[in-house]
């Protein structure tokens, strides 16, 4: 059977689409549970969590990480299906970046310039670069396993998207521990940690999702 014929059959096969949706939904549930268990077992909530949730900077971190998980998940649900366009959906991935950029600009406008570098470097950047990839391991494995039941035409890209979603979930949990709430810190270090996971996902996807 030719590749084009196989793609056409997969596109037209409703049970395949439903199975992929179910697989990814189960993977998302398992990914969240695994990340939660590891988070509470290893680091847990920050000491001042109860008072921190009353501050805008702390809560906004969850807006960023949550929007990444949501928009990345929307792309992931489509990218495993050959012939299904993802470009328009992928534009949603700009939402977290735009929100983060707006928050960082606002921070620069309202805070004294002599505090910018301190806020950007923060106190726990090494923990950020360690914990987010660590918490992403289980979720990434879940998503890659689910995508193996699909037929992504660009396996490396599919793996990278899986990495973005996994990192988004991990970053959401880490944000509950991280006491560096400045958007300047989040804009610098969170993307670096997330990129590590996305890059790992691309490498693994290239090897594991080929068909």
PDB file of C-alpha atoms in Angstrom:
ATOM      1  CA  UNK A   1       0.000   0.000   0.000  1.00  0.00           C
ATOM      2  CA  UNK A   2       1.297   3.446  -0.895  1.00  0.00           C
ATOM      3  CA  UNK A   3       1.863   6.040   1.795  1.00  0.00           C
ATOM      4  CA  UNK A   4      -0.760   8.382   0.312  1.00  0.00           C
ATOM      5  CA  UNK A   5      -3.333   5.587   0.357  1.00  0.00           C
ATOM      6  CA  UNK A   6      -2.552   4.769   3.979  1.00  0.00           C
ATOM      7  CA  UNK A   7      -2.913   8.409   4.965  1.00  0.00           C
ATOM      8  CA  UNK A   8      -6.271   8.618   3.202  1.00  0.00           C
ATOM      9  CA  UNK A   9      -7.519   5.523   5.002  1.00  0.00           C
ATOM     10  CA  UNK A  10      -6.409   6.874   8.364  1.00  0.00           C
ATOM     11  CA  UNK A  11      -8.055  10.222   7.731  1.00  0.00           C
ATOM     12  CA  UNK A  12     -11.343   8.533   6.826  1.00  0.00           C
ATOM     13  CA  UNK A  13     -11.248   5.992   9.631  1.00  0.00           C
ATOM     14  CA  UNK A  14     -13.437   7.403  12.435  1.00  0.00           C
ATOM     15  CA  UNK A  15     -12.588   4.646  14.953  1.00  0.00           C
ATOM     16  CA  UNK A  16      -8.903   5.521  14.577  1.00  0.00           C
ATOM     17  CA  UNK A  17      -9.636   9.152  15.389  1.00  0.00           C
ATOM     18  CA  UNK A  18     -11.724   8.173  18.385  1.00  0.00           C
ATOM     19  CA  UNK A  19      -9.048   5.787  19.635  1.00  0.00           C
ATOM     20  CA  UNK A  20      -6.426   8.525  19.383  1.00  0.00           C
ATOM     21  CA  UNK A  21      -8.633  10.958  21.292  1.00  0.00           C
ATOM     22  CA  UNK A  22      -9.215   8.394  24.010  1.00  0.00           C
ATOM     23  CA  UNK A  23      -5.531   7.504  24.174  1.00  0.00           C
ATOM     24  CA  UNK A  24      -4.512  11.149  24.528  1.00  0.00           C
ATOM     25  CA  UNK A  25      -7.210  11.851  27.115  1.00  0.00           C
ATOM     26  CA  UNK A  26      -6.038   8.896  29.185  1.00  0.00           C
ATOM     27  CA  UNK A  27      -2.447  10.051  28.693  1.00  0.00           C
ATOM     28  CA  UNK A  28      -3.313  13.570  29.875  1.00  0.00           C
ATOM     29  CA  UNK A  29      -4.982  12.187  32.990  1.00  0.00           C
ATOM     30  CA  UNK A  30      -2.064   9.887  33.756  1.00  0.00           C
ATOM     31  CA  UNK A  31       0.437  12.665  33.023  1.00  0.00           C
ATOM     32  CA  UNK A  32      -1.240  15.022  35.480  1.00  0.00           C
ATOM     33  CA  UNK A  33      -1.429  12.377  38.194  1.00  0.00           C
ATOM     34  CA  UNK A  34       2.216  11.373  37.764  1.00  0.00           C
ATOM     35  CA  UNK A  35       3.396  14.984  37.849  1.00  0.00           C
ATOM     36  CA  UNK A  36       1.260  15.660  40.933  1.00  0.00           C
ATOM     37  CA  UNK A  37       2.587  12.630  42.802  1.00  0.00           C
ATOM     38  CA  UNK A  38       6.196  13.516  42.023  1.00  0.00           C
ATOM     39  CA  UNK A  39       5.634  17.170  42.894  1.00  0.00           C
ATOM     40  CA  UNK A  40       4.160  16.531  46.326  1.00  0.00           C
ATOM     41  CA  UNK A  41       6.637  13.729  47.027  1.00  0.00           C
ATOM     42  CA  UNK A  42       9.719  15.771  46.139  1.00  0.00           C
ATOM     43  CA  UNK A  43       9.120  19.494  46.777  1.00  0.00           C
ATOM     44  CA  UNK A  44       5.485  20.311  47.568  1.00  0.00           C
ATOM     45  CA  UNK A  45       3.848  23.710  47.915  1.00  0.00           C
ATOM     46  CA  UNK A  46       5.817  26.793  48.903  1.00  0.00           C
ATOM     47  CA  UNK A  47       5.677  27.679  52.578  1.00  0.00           C
ATOM     48  CA  UNK A  48       3.607  30.836  52.061  1.00  0.00           C
ATOM     49  CA  UNK A  49       1.225  29.324  49.509  1.00  0.00           C
ATOM     50  CA  UNK A  50      -1.911  30.469  51.346  1.00  0.00           C
ATOM     51  CA  UNK A  51      -0.855  34.108  51.282  1.00  0.00           C
ATOM     52  CA  UNK A  52       0.782  33.879  47.847  1.00  0.00           C
ATOM     53  CA  UNK A  53      -2.508  32.980  46.146  1.00  0.00           C
ATOM     54  CA  UNK A  54      -3.749  36.444  47.070  1.00  0.00           C
ATOM     55  CA  UNK A  55      -1.127  38.102  44.855  1.00  0.00           C
ATOM     56  CA  UNK A  56      -1.504  38.761  41.154  1.00  0.00           C
ATOM     57  CA  UNK A  57       2.067  37.872  40.200  1.00  0.00           C
ATOM     58  CA  UNK A  58       1.799  34.422  41.747  1.00  0.00           C
ATOM     59  CA  UNK A  59      -1.542  33.638  40.112  1.00  0.00           C
ATOM     60  CA  UNK A  60      -0.421  34.926  36.734  1.00  0.00           C
ATOM     61  CA  UNK A  61       2.224  32.202  36.556  1.00  0.00           C
ATOM     62  CA  UNK A  62      -0.601  29.672  36.353  1.00  0.00           C
ATOM     63  CA  UNK A  63      -2.251  31.644  33.570  1.00  0.00           C
ATOM     64  CA  UNK A  64       0.946  31.287  31.543  1.00  0.00           C
ATOM     65  CA  UNK A  65       1.633  27.631  32.244  1.00  0.00           C
ATOM     66  CA  UNK A  66      -2.024  26.675  31.978  1.00  0.00           C
ATOM     67  CA  UNK A  67      -2.418  28.390  28.615  1.00  0.00           C
ATOM     68  CA  UNK A  68       0.662  26.551  27.348  1.00  0.00           C
ATOM     69  CA  UNK A  69      -0.774  23.210  28.431  1.00  0.00           C
ATOM     70  CA  UNK A  70      -4.147  24.006  26.871  1.00  0.00           C
ATOM     71  CA  UNK A  71      -2.957  25.370  23.533  1.00  0.00           C
ATOM     72  CA  UNK A  72      -0.256  22.721  23.234  1.00  0.00           C
ATOM     73  CA  UNK A  73      -2.807  20.039  23.996  1.00  0.00           C
ATOM     74  CA  UNK A  74      -5.074  21.305  21.227  1.00  0.00           C
ATOM     75  CA  UNK A  75      -2.207  20.989  18.758  1.00  0.00           C
ATOM     76  CA  UNK A  76      -1.244  17.547  20.047  1.00  0.00           C
ATOM     77  CA  UNK A  77      -4.774  16.213  19.521  1.00  0.00           C
ATOM     78  CA  UNK A  78      -4.550  17.192  15.848  1.00  0.00           C
ATOM     79  CA  UNK A  79      -0.933  16.552  14.958  1.00  0.00           C
ATOM     80  CA  UNK A  80      -1.269  12.779  15.242  1.00  0.00           C
ATOM     81  CA  UNK A  81      -3.762  12.651  12.385  1.00  0.00           C
ATOM     82  CA  UNK A  82      -2.348  12.706   8.849  1.00  0.00           C
ATOM     83  CA  UNK A  83      -4.021  15.217   6.591  1.00  0.00           C
ATOM     84  CA  UNK A  84      -5.547  17.250   9.440  1.00  0.00           C
ATOM     85  CA  UNK A  85      -4.343  20.891   9.285  1.00  0.00           C
ATOM     86  CA  UNK A  86      -2.663  22.144  12.452  1.00  0.00           C
ATOM     87  CA  UNK A  87      -1.277  25.517  11.388  1.00  0.00           C
ATOM     88  CA  UNK A  88      -4.233  27.581  12.598  1.00  0.00           C
ATOM     89  CA  UNK A  89      -4.431  25.671  15.870  1.00  0.00           C
ATOM     90  CA  UNK A  90      -0.676  26.037  16.326  1.00  0.00           C
ATOM     91  CA  UNK A  91      -1.086  29.811  16.290  1.00  0.00           C
ATOM     92  CA  UNK A  92      -2.614  29.377  19.719  1.00  0.00           C
ATOM     93  CA  UNK A  93       0.861  28.615  21.018  1.00  0.00           C
ATOM     94  CA  UNK A  94       1.624  32.317  20.643  1.00  0.00           C
ATOM     95  CA  UNK A  95      -0.919  33.123  23.370  1.00  0.00           C
ATOM     96  CA  UNK A  96       1.347  32.179  26.324  1.00  0.00           C
ATOM     97  CA  UNK A  97       4.240  34.085  24.752  1.00  0.00           C
ATOM     98  CA  UNK A  98       2.125  37.193  24.187  1.00  0.00           C
ATOM     99  CA  UNK A  99       0.718  37.094  27.711  1.00  0.00           C
ATOM    100  CA  UNK A 100       4.183  36.652  29.163  1.00  0.00           C
ATOM    101  CA  UNK A 101       5.615  39.481  27.084  1.00  0.00           C
ATOM    102  CA  UNK A 102       2.821  41.820  28.155  1.00  0.00           C
ATOM    103  CA  UNK A 103       3.366  40.937  31.817  1.00  0.00           C
ATOM    104  CA  UNK A 104       7.121  41.469  31.529  1.00  0.00           C
ATOM    105  CA  UNK A 105       6.653  44.860  29.884  1.00  0.00           C
ATOM    106  CA  UNK A 106       4.234  45.882  32.633  1.00  0.00           C
ATOM    107  CA  UNK A 107       6.762  44.750  35.246  1.00  0.00           C
ATOM    108  CA  UNK A 108       9.454  46.893  33.649  1.00  0.00           C
ATOM    109  CA  UNK A 109       7.125  49.883  33.668  1.00  0.00           C
ATOM    110  CA  UNK A 110       6.082  49.658  37.318  1.00  0.00           C
ATOM    111  CA  UNK A 111       9.274  48.455  39.006  1.00  0.00           C
ATOM    112  CA  UNK A 112      12.458  50.513  39.550  1.00  0.00           C
ATOM    113  CA  UNK A 113      15.118  49.786  36.946  1.00  0.00           C
ATOM    114  CA  UNK A 114      17.687  48.899  39.604  1.00  0.00           C
ATOM    115  CA  UNK A 115      15.570  45.884  40.575  1.00  0.00           C
ATOM    116  CA  UNK A 116      15.177  44.472  37.069  1.00  0.00           C
ATOM    117  CA  UNK A 117      18.250  42.238  37.045  1.00  0.00           C
ATOM    118  CA  UNK A 118      17.594  40.897  40.534  1.00  0.00           C
ATOM    119  CA  UNK A 119      14.016  40.069  39.637  1.00  0.00           C
ATOM    120  CA  UNK A 120      15.085  38.423  36.391  1.00  0.00           C
ATOM    121  CA  UNK A 121      17.797  36.233  37.916  1.00  0.00           C
ATOM    122  CA  UNK A 122      15.724  35.380  40.974  1.00  0.00           C
ATOM    123  CA  UNK A 123      16.789  33.055  43.759  1.00  0.00           C
ATOM    124  CA  UNK A 124      15.956  29.596  42.456  1.00  0.00           C
ATOM    125  CA  UNK A 125      16.689  29.504  38.746  1.00  0.00           C
ATOM    126  CA  UNK A 126      18.706  26.295  39.098  1.00  0.00           C
ATOM    127  CA  UNK A 127      15.731  24.621  40.776  1.00  0.00           C
ATOM    128  CA  UNK A 128      13.489  25.808  37.954  1.00  0.00           C
ATOM    129  CA  UNK A 129      15.831  24.336  35.343  1.00  0.00           C
ATOM    130  CA  UNK A 130      15.916  21.047  37.242  1.00  0.00           C
ATOM    131  CA  UNK A 131      12.404  20.480  38.558  1.00  0.00           C
ATOM    132  CA  UNK A 132      10.431  21.317  35.416  1.00  0.00           C
ATOM    133  CA  UNK A 133      12.316  18.758  33.267  1.00  0.00           C
ATOM    134  CA  UNK A 134      12.174  16.247  36.131  1.00  0.00           C
ATOM    135  CA  UNK A 135       8.408  16.567  36.532  1.00  0.00           C
ATOM    136  CA  UNK A 136       8.030  16.355  32.746  1.00  0.00           C
ATOM    137  CA  UNK A 137       9.542  12.878  32.386  1.00  0.00           C
ATOM    138  CA  UNK A 138       6.383  10.946  33.246  1.00  0.00           C
ATOM    139  CA  UNK A 139       3.986  13.167  31.269  1.00  0.00           C
ATOM    140  CA  UNK A 140       6.235  13.102  28.204  1.00  0.00           C
ATOM    141  CA  UNK A 141       6.396   9.307  28.326  1.00  0.00           C
ATOM    142  CA  UNK A 142       2.589   9.150  28.540  1.00  0.00           C
ATOM    143  CA  UNK A 143       2.083  11.414  25.537  1.00  0.00           C
ATOM    144  CA  UNK A 144       4.685   9.707  23.376  1.00  0.00           C
ATOM    145  CA  UNK A 145       3.142   6.341  24.176  1.00  0.00           C
ATOM    146  CA  UNK A 146      -0.298   7.627  23.178  1.00  0.00           C
ATOM    147  CA  UNK A 147       1.007   9.190  19.969  1.00  0.00           C
ATOM    148  CA  UNK A 148       2.509   5.873  18.927  1.00  0.00           C
ATOM    149  CA  UNK A 149      -1.052   4.756  18.200  1.00  0.00           C
ATOM    150  CA  UNK A 150      -1.353   7.675  15.772  1.00  0.00           C
ATOM    151  CA  UNK A 151       0.371   8.427  12.494  1.00  0.00           C
ATOM    152  CA  UNK A 152       2.088  11.823  12.707  1.00  0.00           C
ATOM    153  CA  UNK A 153       3.651  12.801   9.395  1.00  0.00           C
ATOM    154  CA  UNK A 154       6.301  14.835  11.233  1.00  0.00           C
ATOM    155  CA  UNK A 155       7.288  12.704  14.212  1.00  0.00           C
ATOM    156  CA  UNK A 156       9.918  15.104  15.535  1.00  0.00           C
ATOM    157  CA  UNK A 157       7.417  17.969  15.568  1.00  0.00           C
ATOM    158  CA  UNK A 158       4.833  15.744  17.236  1.00  0.00           C
ATOM    159  CA  UNK A 159       7.391  14.824  19.876  1.00  0.00           C
ATOM    160  CA  UNK A 160       8.248  18.479  20.439  1.00  0.00           C
ATOM    161  CA  UNK A 161       4.576  19.339  20.923  1.00  0.00           C
ATOM    162  CA  UNK A 162       4.239  16.460  23.381  1.00  0.00           C
ATOM    163  CA  UNK A 163       7.223  17.928  25.202  1.00  0.00           C
ATOM    164  CA  UNK A 164       5.590  21.359  25.330  1.00  0.00           C
ATOM    165  CA  UNK A 165       2.431  19.946  26.858  1.00  0.00           C
ATOM    166  CA  UNK A 166       4.384  17.822  29.328  1.00  0.00           C
ATOM    167  CA  UNK A 167       6.490  20.819  30.327  1.00  0.00           C
ATOM    168  CA  UNK A 168       3.375  22.970  30.642  1.00  0.00           C
ATOM    169  CA  UNK A 169       1.899  20.504  33.118  1.00  0.00           C
ATOM    170  CA  UNK A 170       5.196  20.274  35.009  1.00  0.00           C
ATOM    171  CA  UNK A 171       5.625  24.057  35.079  1.00  0.00           C
ATOM    172  CA  UNK A 172       2.110  24.484  36.454  1.00  0.00           C
ATOM    173  CA  UNK A 173       2.977  22.313  39.425  1.00  0.00           C
ATOM    174  CA  UNK A 174       6.415  23.865  39.862  1.00  0.00           C
ATOM    175  CA  UNK A 175       4.852  27.337  39.900  1.00  0.00           C
ATOM    176  CA  UNK A 176       3.106  26.361  43.133  1.00  0.00           C
ATOM    177  CA  UNK A 177       6.509  25.910  44.769  1.00  0.00           C
ATOM    178  CA  UNK A 178       8.523  28.613  43.033  1.00  0.00           C
ATOM    179  CA  UNK A 179       8.780  31.781  45.122  1.00  0.00           C
ATOM    180  CA  UNK A 180      10.168  33.842  42.238  1.00  0.00           C
ATOM    181  CA  UNK A 181       6.941  35.432  41.039  1.00  0.00           C
ATOM    182  CA  UNK A 182       8.289  38.229  38.869  1.00  0.00           C
ATOM    183  CA  UNK A 183       7.243  37.961  35.208  1.00  0.00           C
ATOM    184  CA  UNK A 184      10.861  38.782  34.356  1.00  0.00           C
ATOM    185  CA  UNK A 185      11.998  35.585  36.068  1.00  0.00           C
ATOM    186  CA  UNK A 186       9.233  33.530  34.506  1.00  0.00           C
ATOM    187  CA  UNK A 187       9.943  34.915  31.035  1.00  0.00           C
ATOM    188  CA  UNK A 188      13.648  34.024  31.249  1.00  0.00           C
ATOM    189  CA  UNK A 189      13.900  30.706  33.066  1.00  0.00           C
ATOM    190  CA  UNK A 190      10.623  28.916  32.437  1.00  0.00           C
ATOM    191  CA  UNK A 191      11.067  28.946  28.627  1.00  0.00           C
ATOM    192  CA  UNK A 192      14.597  27.567  28.983  1.00  0.00           C
ATOM    193  CA  UNK A 193      13.357  24.644  31.080  1.00  0.00           C
ATOM    194  CA  UNK A 194      10.404  24.093  28.744  1.00  0.00           C
ATOM    195  CA  UNK A 195      12.696  24.166  25.704  1.00  0.00           C
ATOM    196  CA  UNK A 196      14.822  21.409  27.229  1.00  0.00           C
ATOM    197  CA  UNK A 197      11.754  19.187  27.465  1.00  0.00           C
ATOM    198  CA  UNK A 198      10.475  20.128  24.000  1.00  0.00           C
ATOM    199  CA  UNK A 199      13.894  19.387  22.502  1.00  0.00           C
ATOM    200  CA  UNK A 200      14.008  16.037  24.252  1.00  0.00           C
ATOM    201  CA  UNK A 201      10.522  15.306  22.966  1.00  0.00           C
ATOM    202  CA  UNK A 202      11.596  16.131  19.412  1.00  0.00           C
ATOM    203  CA  UNK A 203      14.559  13.755  19.612  1.00  0.00           C
ATOM    204  CA  UNK A 204      12.479  10.954  21.089  1.00  0.00           C
ATOM    205  CA  UNK A 205       9.618  11.593  18.694  1.00  0.00           C
ATOM    206  CA  UNK A 206      11.944  11.328  15.722  1.00  0.00           C
ATOM    207  CA  UNK A 207      12.949   7.852  16.864  1.00  0.00           C
ATOM    208  CA  UNK A 208       9.740   6.533  18.400  1.00  0.00           C
ATOM    209  CA  UNK A 209       6.940   8.001  16.285  1.00  0.00           C
ATOM    210  CA  UNK A 210       8.180   7.121  12.814  1.00  0.00           C
ATOM    211  CA  UNK A 211       5.978   4.837  10.740  1.00  0.00           C
TER     212      UNK A 211
END
